[in-house]
Amino acid sequence: MKALVYHGPGARSWETVPDPGIAAPTDIVMRVDAVTICGTDLHILKGDVPEVQPGTILGHEAVGTVVNTGGAVTTLKGGDRVLASCITSCGRCPACREGRYGLCSGGGGWILGHLIDGVQAEYARIPFADTSAYRIPAGLTDEQVLFLADILPTSFEVGVLAGRLRPGDTVAIVGAGPIGLAAVMTANLFTPSRIIVVDPDQGRVDRALGCGATDSVTETGEAARDRVLSLTRGVGVDLAIEAVGVPETFELCTDIVRAGGHVANVGVHGKPATLHLERLWIKDVTITTGLVDTNTTPRLMQLIEAGKLDPAVFTTHRFSLDEAMDAYDAFADAAMSGAFKVVLEGEKHRQLVPADPAVLGAADHRGR
Ligand SMILES: [Zn+2]
Ligand SMILES: [Zn+2]
């Protein structure tokens, strides 16, 4: 099959690799029908995520059709359409038993396109499939559920839920990229009185206003802080969601949160940020961080099915899977291409040769 392979910082190629097979009885193999590229994939390509080994297939957000199941898989069968989530859950470790799949210590967590081969490929092996893949209701398209693989649960869980948003609150969302936009959409589920979106990119701000943000701030730094404070009569916001991942935006969040409020950090940081405790110590502020658990994925899928969430707004560019290199170029140079989220569509009618039974037997001996 063909796949998008990481070859060290700055190097990627769409190339022929061996077809994935069932390696453990809890695995499935799926044909990839739709897959997207994440900002995190760009971080990997910059060399910011050194644990990703050269030779790894990238990608952790996809929708596919099951073509093969391991002997221990009981809830999925060939032909089922499934969402492969960015987070894998073993379902049995202490963290998974608490629904904290992002912290899985039994071989899951964020592994796809990170510690094992990912889903930017024609086929992909999904470990612990019973507890990690989600069957898709018949009425929903691949693209409608694709963004449940990462950005929607990430913004909802790490931003909105961790930030304890309540009806009537004022929320500021700093950063209007895909994560910020998903935060706007999922914050609206709680009927905040205002959603102030902060981003210097007018196009991104306009998209956020179209998705339910009520106010926009395109200034940066102290001017952005002053604008948010003036919009809240000098009080600050109940919840500030950081959706960028650089020191300036984190520090802005701590400047615009009201006394007693929450800062929920969603951004992926590569550098230290300053925590101004000399100002914050007296403000009774709660700061939360984290990796998504994806324990809200079924609930968010219900909301899409019910028409209460419409993720169609994320997609700006569509490519076929074998145009993956062009899709990366467009996504990486968003200023030029105007790309927000790109969708790669697979060939829906290819079939995989069933895995060699000897491979299955070998996996069984590992006792998983
Ligand atoms: Zn992602
Ligand atoms: Zn686990």
CSV table of C-alpha atoms and ligand atoms in Angstrom, one decimal:
chain,number,residue,atom,x,y,z
A,1,MET,CA,0.0,0.0,0.0
A,2,LYS,CA,1.0,3.7,-0.1
A,3,ALA,CA,1.4,5.8,3.0
A,4,LEU,CA,2.8,9.2,4.2
A,5,VAL,CA,6.1,8.3,5.9
A,6,TYR,CA,8.1,10.5,8.2
A,7,HIS,CA,11.9,10.4,7.5
A,8,GLY,CA,13.2,12.8,10.1
A,9,PRO,CA,12.9,16.6,10.5
A,10,GLY,CA,11.7,18.2,7.3
A,11,ALA,CA,11.5,14.9,5.4
A,12,ARG,CA,8.3,13.1,4.4
A,13,SER,CA,7.2,11.0,1.4
A,14,TRP,CA,4.2,9.3,-0.1
A,15,GLU,CA,5.6,5.8,-0.7
A,16,THR,CA,5.0,2.1,-0.9
A,17,VAL,CA,5.1,0.3,2.4
A,18,PRO,CA,4.0,-3.2,3.5
A,19,ASP,CA,0.3,-3.6,4.1
A,20,PRO,CA,-0.6,-3.6,7.8
A,21,GLY,CA,-1.8,-6.9,9.3
A,22,ILE,CA,-3.4,-8.0,12.5
A,23,ALA,CA,-0.6,-8.0,15.1
A,24,ALA,CA,-2.6,-8.6,18.2
A,25,PRO,CA,-6.0,-10.2,18.6
A,26,THR,CA,-7.5,-6.9,19.8
A,27,ASP,CA,-6.6,-5.2,16.5
A,28,ILE,CA,-8.6,-4.3,13.4
A,29,VAL,CA,-7.3,-3.3,10.1
A,30,MET,CA,-9.3,-0.6,8.3
A,31,ARG,CA,-9.3,0.8,4.8
A,32,VAL,CA,-8.9,4.6,5.2
A,33,ASP,CA,-11.8,6.4,3.6
A,34,ALA,CA,-11.1,10.0,4.9
A,35,VAL,CA,-8.1,11.3,6.9
A,36,THR,CA,-6.9,14.8,7.9
A,37,ILE,CA,-3.7,16.5,8.7
A,38,CYS,CA,-3.2,18.0,12.2
A,39,GLY,CA,-1.0,20.9,13.4
A,40,THR,CA,0.7,18.3,15.5
A,41,ASP,CA,1.9,16.5,12.3
A,42,LEU,CA,3.6,19.8,11.3
A,43,HIS,CA,5.2,19.9,14.8
A,44,ILE,CA,6.5,16.3,14.2
A,45,LEU,CA,7.9,17.4,10.8
A,46,LYS,CA,9.7,20.3,12.5
A,47,GLY,CA,11.4,17.8,14.8
A,48,ASP,CA,9.5,19.0,17.9
A,49,VAL,CA,8.3,15.5,18.8
A,50,PRO,CA,11.6,13.5,18.8
A,51,GLU,CA,10.0,10.3,20.0
A,52,VAL,CA,8.5,9.8,16.5
A,53,GLN,CA,11.0,7.5,14.8
A,54,PRO,CA,12.0,8.0,11.1
A,55,GLY,CA,10.0,5.4,9.1
A,56,THR,CA,6.8,6.0,11.0
A,57,ILE,CA,3.6,6.6,9.0
A,58,LEU,CA,2.0,9.8,10.3
A,59,GLY,CA,-1.6,10.7,11.0
A,60,HIS,CA,-4.0,10.1,13.9
A,61,GLU,CA,-7.4,11.4,12.6
A,62,ALA,CA,-9.3,9.1,10.2
A,63,VAL,CA,-12.5,7.4,9.2
A,64,GLY,CA,-12.4,4.0,7.6
A,65,THR,CA,-14.1,0.7,6.9
A,66,VAL,CA,-13.1,-2.4,8.8
A,67,VAL,CA,-11.5,-5.0,6.5
A,68,ASN,CA,-10.0,-7.4,9.0
A,69,THR,CA,-10.5,-8.1,12.8
A,70,GLY,CA,-8.4,-9.9,15.3
A,71,GLY,CA,-9.8,-12.9,17.1
A,72,ALA,CA,-10.6,-11.0,20.3
A,73,VAL,CA,-12.5,-8.2,18.7
A,74,THR,CA,-16.2,-8.6,19.6
A,75,THR,CA,-18.0,-5.4,18.8
A,76,LEU,CA,-16.8,-4.7,15.2
A,77,LYS,CA,-16.9,-6.7,12.0
A,78,GLY,CA,-15.8,-6.4,8.4
A,79,GLY,CA,-17.6,-3.7,6.6
A,80,ASP,CA,-18.3,-1.5,9.6
A,81,ARG,CA,-17.5,2.2,9.2
A,82,VAL,CA,-15.5,3.4,12.1
A,83,LEU,CA,-13.9,6.6,13.4
A,84,ALA,CA,-10.2,6.0,14.4
A,85,SER,CA,-9.6,8.4,17.3
A,86,CYS,CA,-6.3,10.2,18.1
A,87,ILE,CA,-6.4,8.4,21.5
A,88,THR,CA,-6.2,4.6,21.8
A,89,SER,CA,-7.7,3.1,25.0
A,90,CYS,CA,-6.7,-0.3,26.3
A,91,GLY,CA,-9.9,-0.2,28.4
A,92,ARG,CA,-8.3,-2.0,31.3
A,93,CYS,CA,-5.6,0.1,33.0
A,94,PRO,CA,-6.4,2.3,36.0
A,95,ALA,CA,-6.5,5.5,33.8
A,96,CYS,CA,-8.8,3.9,31.3
A,97,ARG,CA,-11.1,2.6,34.1
A,98,GLU,CA,-11.5,6.3,35.1
A,99,GLY,CA,-12.2,7.4,31.5
A,100,ARG,CA,-8.9,9.1,31.2
A,101,TYR,CA,-7.8,7.4,28.0
A,102,GLY,CA,-5.2,10.0,27.2
A,103,LEU,CA,-3.2,8.8,30.2
A,104,CYS,CA,-3.6,5.1,29.3
A,105,SER,CA,-0.7,3.1,30.7
A,106,GLY,CA,-1.7,-0.2,29.1
A,107,GLY,CA,-0.3,0.5,25.6
A,108,GLY,CA,-2.7,3.2,24.5
A,109,GLY,CA,-2.9,7.0,24.8
A,110,TRP,CA,-1.7,9.0,21.8
A,111,ILE,CA,0.2,6.3,19.9
A,112,LEU,CA,-1.2,6.5,16.3
A,113,GLY,CA,1.3,8.4,14.0
A,114,HIS,CA,3.4,8.9,17.1
A,115,LEU,CA,4.7,5.7,18.7
A,116,ILE,CA,3.2,3.3,16.0
A,117,ASP,CA,2.2,3.7,12.4
A,118,GLY,CA,-0.6,6.1,11.8
A,119,VAL,CA,-3.6,6.6,9.5
A,120,GLN,CA,-2.3,8.7,6.6
A,121,ALA,CA,-2.2,5.6,4.5
A,122,GLU,CA,-4.5,3.4,2.4
A,123,TYR,CA,-4.9,1.0,5.3
A,124,ALA,CA,-4.2,1.2,9.0
A,125,ARG,CA,-4.0,-1.1,12.0
A,126,ILE,CA,-6.0,0.2,15.0
A,127,PRO,CA,-5.0,-1.5,18.3
A,128,PHE,CA,-7.6,-2.1,21.1
A,129,ALA,CA,-10.3,-1.6,18.5
A,130,ASP,CA,-13.3,-2.5,20.8
A,131,THR,CA,-12.4,0.4,23.1
A,132,SER,CA,-10.7,2.8,20.6
A,133,ALA,CA,-12.7,2.8,17.4
A,134,TYR,CA,-16.2,4.2,17.2
A,135,ARG,CA,-18.9,2.8,14.9
A,136,ILE,CA,-20.4,5.5,12.7
A,137,PRO,CA,-24.2,5.8,12.4
A,138,ALA,CA,-25.5,5.1,8.9
A,139,GLY,CA,-26.8,8.7,8.3
A,140,LEU,CA,-23.5,10.4,8.8
A,141,THR,CA,-20.9,11.1,6.1
A,142,ASP,CA,-17.2,10.4,6.6
A,143,GLU,CA,-16.4,14.1,6.7
A,144,GLN,CA,-19.2,14.9,9.3
A,145,VAL,CA,-17.5,12.7,11.9
A,146,LEU,CA,-13.8,13.1,10.8
A,147,PHE,CA,-13.2,16.0,13.2
A,148,LEU,CA,-14.3,13.9,16.1
A,149,ALA,CA,-11.0,12.1,15.8
A,150,ASP,CA,-9.2,15.0,17.6
A,151,ILE,CA,-10.2,18.7,17.4
A,152,LEU,CA,-13.8,18.6,18.6
A,153,PRO,CA,-13.2,16.4,21.7
A,154,THR,CA,-9.9,18.2,22.4
A,155,SER,CA,-11.5,21.6,22.5
A,156,PHE,CA,-14.6,20.4,24.4
A,157,GLU,CA,-12.8,18.4,27.0
A,158,VAL,CA,-9.5,20.3,27.6
A,159,GLY,CA,-11.1,23.8,27.0
A,160,VAL,CA,-14.8,23.9,27.7
A,161,LEU,CA,-15.2,21.1,30.3
A,162,ALA,CA,-11.9,21.5,32.1
A,163,GLY,CA,-12.7,25.3,32.2
A,164,ARG,CA,-16.0,24.6,33.9
A,165,LEU,CA,-18.0,26.8,31.5
A,166,ARG,CA,-21.5,27.6,32.8
A,167,PRO,CA,-24.5,29.2,31.1
A,168,GLY,CA,-24.2,32.9,31.0
A,169,ASP,CA,-20.4,33.0,31.4
A,170,THR,CA,-18.1,35.2,29.3
A,171,VAL,CA,-15.4,33.2,27.5
A,172,ALA,CA,-12.4,34.3,25.6
A,173,ILE,CA,-10.9,32.0,23.1
A,174,VAL,CA,-7.3,33.0,22.2
A,175,GLY,CA,-6.4,31.6,18.8
A,176,ALA,CA,-9.0,31.0,16.0
A,177,GLY,CA,-7.4,28.1,14.2
A,178,PRO,CA,-9.1,24.7,14.0
A,179,ILE,CA,-8.8,24.1,17.8
A,180,GLY,CA,-10.1,27.6,18.6
A,181,LEU,CA,-13.0,27.2,16.2
A,182,ALA,CA,-13.9,23.8,17.7
A,183,ALA,CA,-13.8,25.6,21.1
A,184,VAL,CA,-16.2,28.2,19.8
A,185,MET,CA,-18.6,25.5,18.6
A,186,THR,CA,-18.5,23.4,21.7
A,187,ALA,CA,-18.6,26.4,24.1
A,188,ASN,CA,-21.9,27.3,22.5
A,189,LEU,CA,-23.4,24.1,23.8
A,190,PHE,CA,-23.3,25.8,27.3
A,191,THR,CA,-24.9,29.0,26.1
A,192,PRO,CA,-22.3,31.5,27.3
A,193,SER,CA,-23.4,35.1,27.2
A,194,ARG,CA,-20.3,36.1,25.2
A,195,ILE,CA,-17.6,34.4,23.2
A,196,ILE,CA,-14.7,36.8,22.5
A,197,VAL,CA,-12.3,35.4,19.9
A,198,VAL,CA,-8.8,36.7,19.8
A,199,ASP,CA,-6.7,36.3,16.7
A,200,PRO,CA,-4.8,38.7,14.4
A,201,ASP,CA,-6.0,36.8,11.3
A,202,GLN,CA,-9.2,38.5,10.1
A,203,GLY,CA,-10.3,35.6,8.0
A,204,ARG,CA,-10.1,33.2,10.9
A,205,VAL,CA,-11.9,35.6,13.2
A,206,ASP,CA,-14.7,36.0,10.6
A,207,ARG,CA,-15.0,32.2,10.4
A,208,ALA,CA,-15.3,32.1,14.2
A,209,LEU,CA,-18.0,34.9,14.2
A,210,GLY,CA,-19.9,32.8,11.7
A,211,CYS,CA,-19.8,29.9,14.1
A,212,GLY,CA,-21.2,31.7,17.1
A,213,ALA,CA,-18.5,33.9,18.5
A,214,THR,CA,-20.0,37.3,19.6
A,215,ASP,CA,-16.9,39.6,19.6
A,216,SER,CA,-13.6,39.6,17.9
A,217,VAL,CA,-10.2,41.1,18.9
A,218,THR,CA,-7.6,41.2,16.2
A,219,GLU,CA,-5.0,43.2,18.3
A,220,THR,CA,-2.1,41.4,19.9
A,221,GLY,CA,-0.2,41.7,23.2
A,222,GLU,CA,-1.2,44.5,25.6
A,223,ALA,CA,-3.6,46.0,23.0
A,224,ALA,CA,-5.5,42.7,22.9
A,225,ARG,CA,-5.6,42.6,26.7
A,226,ASP,CA,-7.0,46.1,26.9
A,227,ARG,CA,-9.6,45.3,24.3
A,228,VAL,CA,-10.8,42.2,26.2
A,229,LEU,CA,-10.9,44.1,29.5
A,230,SER,CA,-12.9,46.9,27.9
A,231,LEU,CA,-15.4,44.4,26.5
A,232,THR,CA,-15.9,43.0,30.0
A,233,ARG,CA,-16.0,46.4,31.8
A,234,GLY,CA,-12.6,45.9,33.2
A,235,VAL,CA,-13.5,42.7,35.0
A,236,GLY,CA,-12.0,40.0,32.7
A,237,VAL,CA,-13.6,36.8,31.4
A,238,ASP,CA,-14.9,33.9,33.4
A,239,LEU,CA,-12.9,31.5,31.2
A,240,ALA,CA,-9.9,32.1,28.9
A,241,ILE,CA,-9.2,29.2,26.6
A,242,GLU,CA,-5.6,29.1,25.2
A,243,ALA,CA,-5.7,27.6,21.7
A,244,VAL,CA,-2.3,28.5,20.2
A,245,GLY,CA,0.5,27.1,22.3
A,246,VAL,CA,3.0,30.0,22.5
A,247,PRO,CA,4.1,31.9,25.7
A,248,GLU,CA,2.5,35.2,24.6
A,249,THR,CA,-1.0,33.7,24.2
A,250,PHE,CA,-0.8,31.8,27.5
A,251,GLU,CA,0.3,34.9,29.3
A,252,LEU,CA,-2.5,36.9,27.6
A,253,CYS,CA,-5.0,34.4,29.0
A,254,THR,CA,-3.7,34.9,32.6
A,255,ASP,CA,-4.0,38.7,32.0
A,256,ILE,CA,-7.7,38.6,30.9
A,257,VAL,CA,-9.2,36.1,33.3
A,258,ARG,CA,-11.3,37.5,36.1
A,259,ALA,CA,-10.6,36.9,39.7
A,260,GLY,CA,-12.0,33.5,40.5
A,261,GLY,CA,-12.0,32.5,36.9
A,262,HIS,CA,-10.4,29.7,34.8
A,263,VAL,CA,-7.6,29.5,32.3
A,264,ALA,CA,-7.9,26.3,30.2
A,265,ASN,CA,-4.7,25.6,28.2
A,266,VAL,CA,-5.4,23.5,25.1
A,267,GLY,CA,-2.4,24.7,23.0
A,268,VAL,CA,0.7,22.4,22.5
A,269,HIS,CA,3.6,24.3,23.9
A,270,GLY,CA,7.2,23.9,22.8
A,271,LYS,CA,8.7,26.6,25.0
A,272,PRO,CA,8.4,27.7,28.7
A,273,ALA,CA,5.8,30.4,29.5
A,274,THR,CA,6.0,32.7,32.4
A,275,LEU,CA,3.4,32.3,35.1
A,276,HIS,CA,2.9,35.7,36.8
A,277,LEU,CA,2.3,34.5,40.3
A,278,GLU,CA,3.2,37.9,41.6
A,279,ARG,CA,-0.2,39.1,40.1
A,280,LEU,CA,-2.1,35.8,40.1
A,281,TRP,CA,-1.6,34.6,43.7
A,282,ILE,CA,-4.4,36.7,45.1
A,283,LYS,CA,-6.8,36.2,42.2
A,284,ASP,CA,-8.1,32.7,43.0
A,285,VAL,CA,-7.5,31.5,39.4
A,286,THR,CA,-7.7,27.9,38.3
A,287,ILE,CA,-5.4,26.9,35.5
A,288,THR,CA,-5.8,23.5,33.8
A,289,THR,CA,-3.8,21.7,31.1
A,290,GLY,CA,-4.1,18.3,29.5
A,291,LEU,CA,-4.3,15.9,26.6
A,292,VAL,CA,-7.7,14.9,25.4
A,293,ASP,CA,-9.2,11.7,26.7
A,294,THR,CA,-11.9,11.4,24.0
A,295,ASN,CA,-14.4,10.1,26.5
A,296,THR,CA,-16.9,12.6,25.1
A,297,THR,CA,-16.6,11.3,21.5
A,298,PRO,CA,-19.9,9.3,21.6
A,299,ARG,CA,-21.8,12.2,23.0
A,300,LEU,CA,-20.4,14.7,20.4
A,301,MET,CA,-21.3,12.2,17.7
A,302,GLN,CA,-24.9,12.2,19.0
A,303,LEU,CA,-24.9,16.0,18.8
A,304,ILE,CA,-23.7,15.9,15.1
A,305,GLU,CA,-26.4,13.3,14.4
A,306,ALA,CA,-29.0,15.5,16.0
A,307,GLY,CA,-27.8,18.5,13.9
A,308,LYS,CA,-26.6,20.5,17.0
A,309,LEU,CA,-23.0,20.5,15.9
A,310,ASP,CA,-22.0,21.0,12.2
A,311,PRO,CA,-18.3,20.3,11.6
A,312,ALA,CA,-18.7,20.9,7.8
A,313,VAL,CA,-17.3,24.4,8.3
A,314,PHE,CA,-13.8,23.1,9.1
A,315,THR,CA,-13.0,21.7,5.6
A,316,THR,CA,-11.5,24.1,3.1
A,317,HIS,CA,-9.6,21.8,0.8
A,318,ARG,CA,-10.1,18.3,-0.4
A,319,PHE,CA,-7.5,16.0,-2.0
A,320,SER,CA,-7.4,12.3,-2.9
A,321,LEU,CA,-5.2,10.2,-0.6
A,322,ASP,CA,-2.4,9.9,-3.2
A,323,GLU,CA,-2.2,13.7,-3.3
A,324,ALA,CA,-1.0,13.6,0.3
A,325,MET,CA,2.2,15.5,-0.4
A,326,ASP,CA,0.2,18.4,-2.0
A,327,ALA,CA,-2.2,18.4,0.9
A,328,TYR,CA,0.7,18.8,3.3
A,329,ASP,CA,2.1,21.7,1.3
A,330,ALA,CA,-1.3,23.4,1.3
A,331,PHE,CA,-1.9,22.9,5.0
A,332,ALA,CA,1.6,23.9,6.0
A,333,ASP,CA,1.4,27.2,4.1
A,334,ALA,CA,-2.1,28.2,5.2
A,335,ALA,CA,-1.3,31.9,4.6
A,336,MET,CA,-0.8,31.2,0.9
A,337,SER,CA,-3.4,28.5,0.4
A,338,GLY,CA,-6.1,29.7,2.8
A,339,ALA,CA,-6.3,26.1,4.1
A,340,PHE,CA,-8.0,25.5,7.5
A,341,LYS,CA,-8.5,21.8,7.6
A,342,VAL,CA,-7.7,19.6,4.6
A,343,VAL,CA,-9.5,16.3,3.9
A,344,LEU,CA,-7.8,13.4,2.1
A,345,GLU,CA,-10.3,11.0,0.6
A,346,GLY,CA,-9.4,7.3,0.1
A,347,GLU,CA,-10.4,4.9,-2.6
A,348,LYS,CA,-13.5,3.4,-1.2
A,349,HIS,CA,-13.5,0.2,-3.3
A,350,ARG,CA,-10.2,-1.4,-2.9
A,351,GLN,CA,-10.0,-4.6,-0.9
A,352,LEU,CA,-7.2,-5.9,1.3
A,353,VAL,CA,-5.9,-9.5,1.1
A,354,PRO,CA,-6.8,-11.2,4.5
A,355,ALA,CA,-3.9,-11.2,6.9
A,356,ASP,CA,-1.8,-14.4,7.0
A,357,PRO,CA,-3.2,-16.7,9.8
A,358,ALA,CA,0.4,-17.5,10.9
A,359,VAL,CA,0.8,-13.8,11.8
A,360,LEU,CA,-2.4,-14.0,13.9
A,361,GLY,CA,-1.1,-17.1,15.7
A,362,ALA,CA,2.2,-15.4,16.5
A,363,ALA,CA,0.4,-12.4,18.0
A,364,ASP,CA,-1.7,-14.7,20.2
A,365,HIS,CA,1.5,-16.0,21.9
A,366,ARG,CA,2.3,-12.6,23.2
A,367,GLY,CA,-0.7,-12.9,25.5
A,368,ARG,CA,-2.4,-9.7,24.8
B,1,ZN,ZN,-4.5,16.0,15.8
B,2,ZN,ZN,-5.5,2.0,29.3
